[in-house]
Amino acid sequence: MENTGKKMLESAHEIIKKTAKSLGLSSEVITRLIEPDFIHEFNFSVGKKIYKGWRIQHNNTLGPYKGGIRFHPNVNRDEVQALATLMSVKCAVAGLPMGGGKGGVIVNPKELSEKELEELSRAYARAISLFIGPYVDVPAPDVNTNPKIMAWMAEEYEKNLKSQNSGLKSNEVLATFSGKPVEKGGSLGRTEATGRGGVYVLQALLAKLRSKINPPAGGQKSKPTVAVQGFGNVGYYFAKFSEDMGFKVVSLSDSKGAIYVTEGLSVETTLKCKKEKGSVAGCYCRGSVCDVRFGKPISNDALLELPVDVLVPAALENVINAQNMAKIKAKIIIEMANGPITEEAYEYLTEKGVIIVPDVLANSGGVTVSYLEWYQNIHNEKWTEAAVNKRLKEMIEKAFESIWKKSVAKRISLKQSAFEVAIERITKLSTA
Ligand code: GLU
């Protein structure tokens, strides 16, 4: 895992350098795009335990640093830096007036009691409170952090501010963290936003490719098939909304394994079954009927190799790599996890004609609604869920359109196009 962070950082630097060079940017500008503004690395104590944490602020040309905080035993500086860099790109791609940042703590939160988790979250918030703020840096949830943790952090931040007489109004204090519980100033629709945004992107893509996915011959058009790896917040909502929108979800997985139901499965029934059985691998469901005749358990690796129209890695980094890239059969891949396809596999699959929607666009629904939460806090507004979803749809479709257009015009991949759009915006080459 130590290497994964390093590899991720190298890949991010490589594509930024390549893109910036193709845009004719000077080496000084490229260096500023690569090097983060601030790397905060610190140690903090919770009782007798000492933890190492980071908040890395990559670039704030477009607005306050923005990005999640992850709690994971394998977090390391390179990984946090890579993710902060990708947040700068993601916010620019999404058209947000925000820059990029990311935080992390080396910890396995699954080994902590609720009380210990709260103490850790509060101690981390105290440590970063010196360099965050509504117009400076706005953290959010990421891997293993959630609205409850954001509420603890926001409260701790507020306490800390009081002792400093900051002059910030209470709504501005609220705006310092996004992804908060709705009753503590969070936005309706934030929890579902990443999955929902991914489905909006898929719909926009299919509208461009209609003929490739639905074979015109044979009268009745078949529903596009979808396989989703990962059944956490992002994977679950992606699967649920794609099913609602008429896609046929044929395979789902969690860390323990996957199920494959060729006739299509019910996402809700699978969730209920997972809650009862502890994993999706034990579920064979169609509609409300769970029966072994309808499906079969497969491995997470086998899910990636299914003959589906749309493959959605929504779990871990680097799951599609040199080892399995030749076996991937999907025509479209939507990167809902951060960095699920290695650089080598990305090039190989793109060359083969697979259309890959990069993470910086596909999963940008989360940070987009984080921005809407920030906006509501700053302006003392409370939007309905329908209003949030409508704005998310407009914003993500606009982001998709500009990346699609450039990709077609320049005959480059969507990823290359996304990085070009982002770098142009960050370096203010373009105001589009
Ligand atoms: N952690 C999420 C991401 O990687 C959301 C960040 C945010 O809402 O600021 O995009």
Coordinates of N, CA and C and ligand atoms in Angstrom, one line a residue, residues 55 65-70 83 86-87 90-91 96 98-99 101-102 138-143 145 178-179 190 194 336 338 359 363-371 373, ligand 1:
R55 N -2.9 17.4 6.3 CA -3.9 18.1 5.5 C -3.0 18.7 4.4
Y65 N -9.4 25.6 -0.8 CA -9.0 24.2 -0.9 C -10.2 23.4 -0.5
K66 N -10.5 22.3 -1.2 CA -11.7 21.4 -0.9 C -11.3 20.0 -1.1
G67 N -11.7 19.2 -0.1 CA -11.5 17.7 -0.3 C -11.7 17.0 1.1
G68 N -11.8 15.7 1.0 CA -12.2 14.9 2.1 C -11.0 14.6 3.1
I69 N -11.4 13.9 4.1 CA -10.4 13.5 5.1 C -10.6 11.9 5.2
R70 N -9.5 11.2 5.0 CA -9.7 9.7 5.1 C -9.0 9.2 6.3
L83 N -4.2 12.6 -3.9 CA -5.6 12.8 -3.8 C -5.9 14.3 -3.8
L86 N -5.6 15.5 -7.3 CA -6.8 15.1 -8.1 C -8.0 16.0 -7.7
M87 N -8.1 16.4 -6.4 CA -9.2 17.3 -6.1 C -9.1 18.6 -6.8
K90 N -10.4 17.8 -10.1 CA -11.9 17.4 -10.0 C -12.7 18.7 -9.9
C91 N -12.3 19.6 -9.0 CA -13.1 20.8 -8.8 C -13.1 21.7 -10.0
L96 N -16.3 24.2 -10.3 CA -16.6 24.8 -9.0 C -15.5 25.9 -8.7
M98 N -13.5 26.3 -6.4 CA -12.9 25.6 -5.3 C -11.5 25.1 -5.8
G99 N -10.6 24.9 -4.9 CA -9.3 24.3 -5.2 C -9.2 22.9 -4.7
G101 N -7.7 19.9 -2.0 CA -7.0 19.6 -0.7 C -7.4 18.2 -0.3
K102 N -6.7 17.6 0.6 CA -7.1 16.3 1.2 C -6.5 16.1 2.5
V138 N -12.0 23.8 3.0 CA -13.3 23.2 3.4 C -13.2 21.7 3.3
P139 N -12.9 21.0 4.5 CA -12.9 19.6 4.4 C -14.2 18.9 4.3
A140 N -14.2 17.6 4.1 CA -15.5 16.8 3.8 C -15.2 15.3 4.2
P141 N -16.2 14.5 4.1 CA -15.9 13.1 4.3 C -15.2 12.4 3.1
D142 N -14.5 11.3 3.4 CA -13.8 10.5 2.4 C -13.9 9.1 3.0
V143 N -12.9 8.2 2.6 CA -12.9 6.9 3.0 C -13.0 6.8 4.6
T145 N -14.8 8.1 6.7 CA -15.4 9.3 7.5 C -16.8 9.6 7.0
S178 N -18.1 20.4 4.9 CA -19.3 19.9 4.1 C -19.5 18.4 4.4
G179 N -20.7 17.9 4.0 CA -21.0 16.5 4.2 C -21.5 16.3 5.7
R190 N -26.8 15.3 -0.2 CA -25.3 15.1 -0.2 C -24.9 13.7 -0.2
T194 N -22.8 11.4 -4.9 CA -21.7 10.8 -5.7 C -22.3 9.8 -6.7
M336 N -16.0 5.2 -10.6 CA -16.6 5.8 -9.4 C -15.7 5.8 -8.2
N338 N -11.7 6.4 -6.7 CA -10.6 7.3 -7.1 C -9.5 6.4 -7.5
D359 N -12.4 9.3 -13.1 CA -12.9 9.6 -11.7 C -13.1 11.1 -11.5
N363 N -17.0 10.8 -10.5 CA -17.4 10.9 -9.1 C -17.5 12.3 -8.5
S364 N -17.5 13.3 -9.5 CA -17.5 14.7 -9.0 C -18.8 15.1 -8.4
G365 N -19.9 14.3 -8.5 CA -21.2 14.7 -7.9 C -21.1 14.9 -6.4
G366 N -20.2 14.2 -5.7 CA -20.0 14.4 -4.3 C -19.5 15.8 -3.9
V367 N -18.4 16.2 -4.6 CA -17.9 17.5 -4.2 C -18.8 18.6 -4.8
T368 N -19.5 18.3 -5.9 CA -20.4 19.3 -6.4 C -21.5 19.7 -5.4
V369 N -22.1 18.6 -4.8 CA -23.1 18.9 -3.7 C -22.4 19.4 -2.4
S370 N -21.2 19.1 -2.2 CA -20.5 19.7 -1.1 C -20.4 21.2 -1.3
Y371 N -20.1 21.6 -2.5 CA -20.1 23.0 -2.9 C -21.4 23.6 -2.7
E373 N -23.7 22.7 -0.6 CA -23.9 22.8 0.9 C -23.1 24.0 1.4
Ligands
GLU1 N1 -14.1 12.8 -0.8 C1 -14.9 13.1 -1.9 C2 -14.1 13.1 -3.1 O1 -13.0 12.5 -3.2 C3 -15.7 14.4 -1.7 C4 -14.9 15.6 -1.4 C5 -15.7 16.8 -0.9 O2 -16.9 16.7 -0.9 O3 -15.1 17.9 -0.7 O4 -14.4 13.7 -4.1

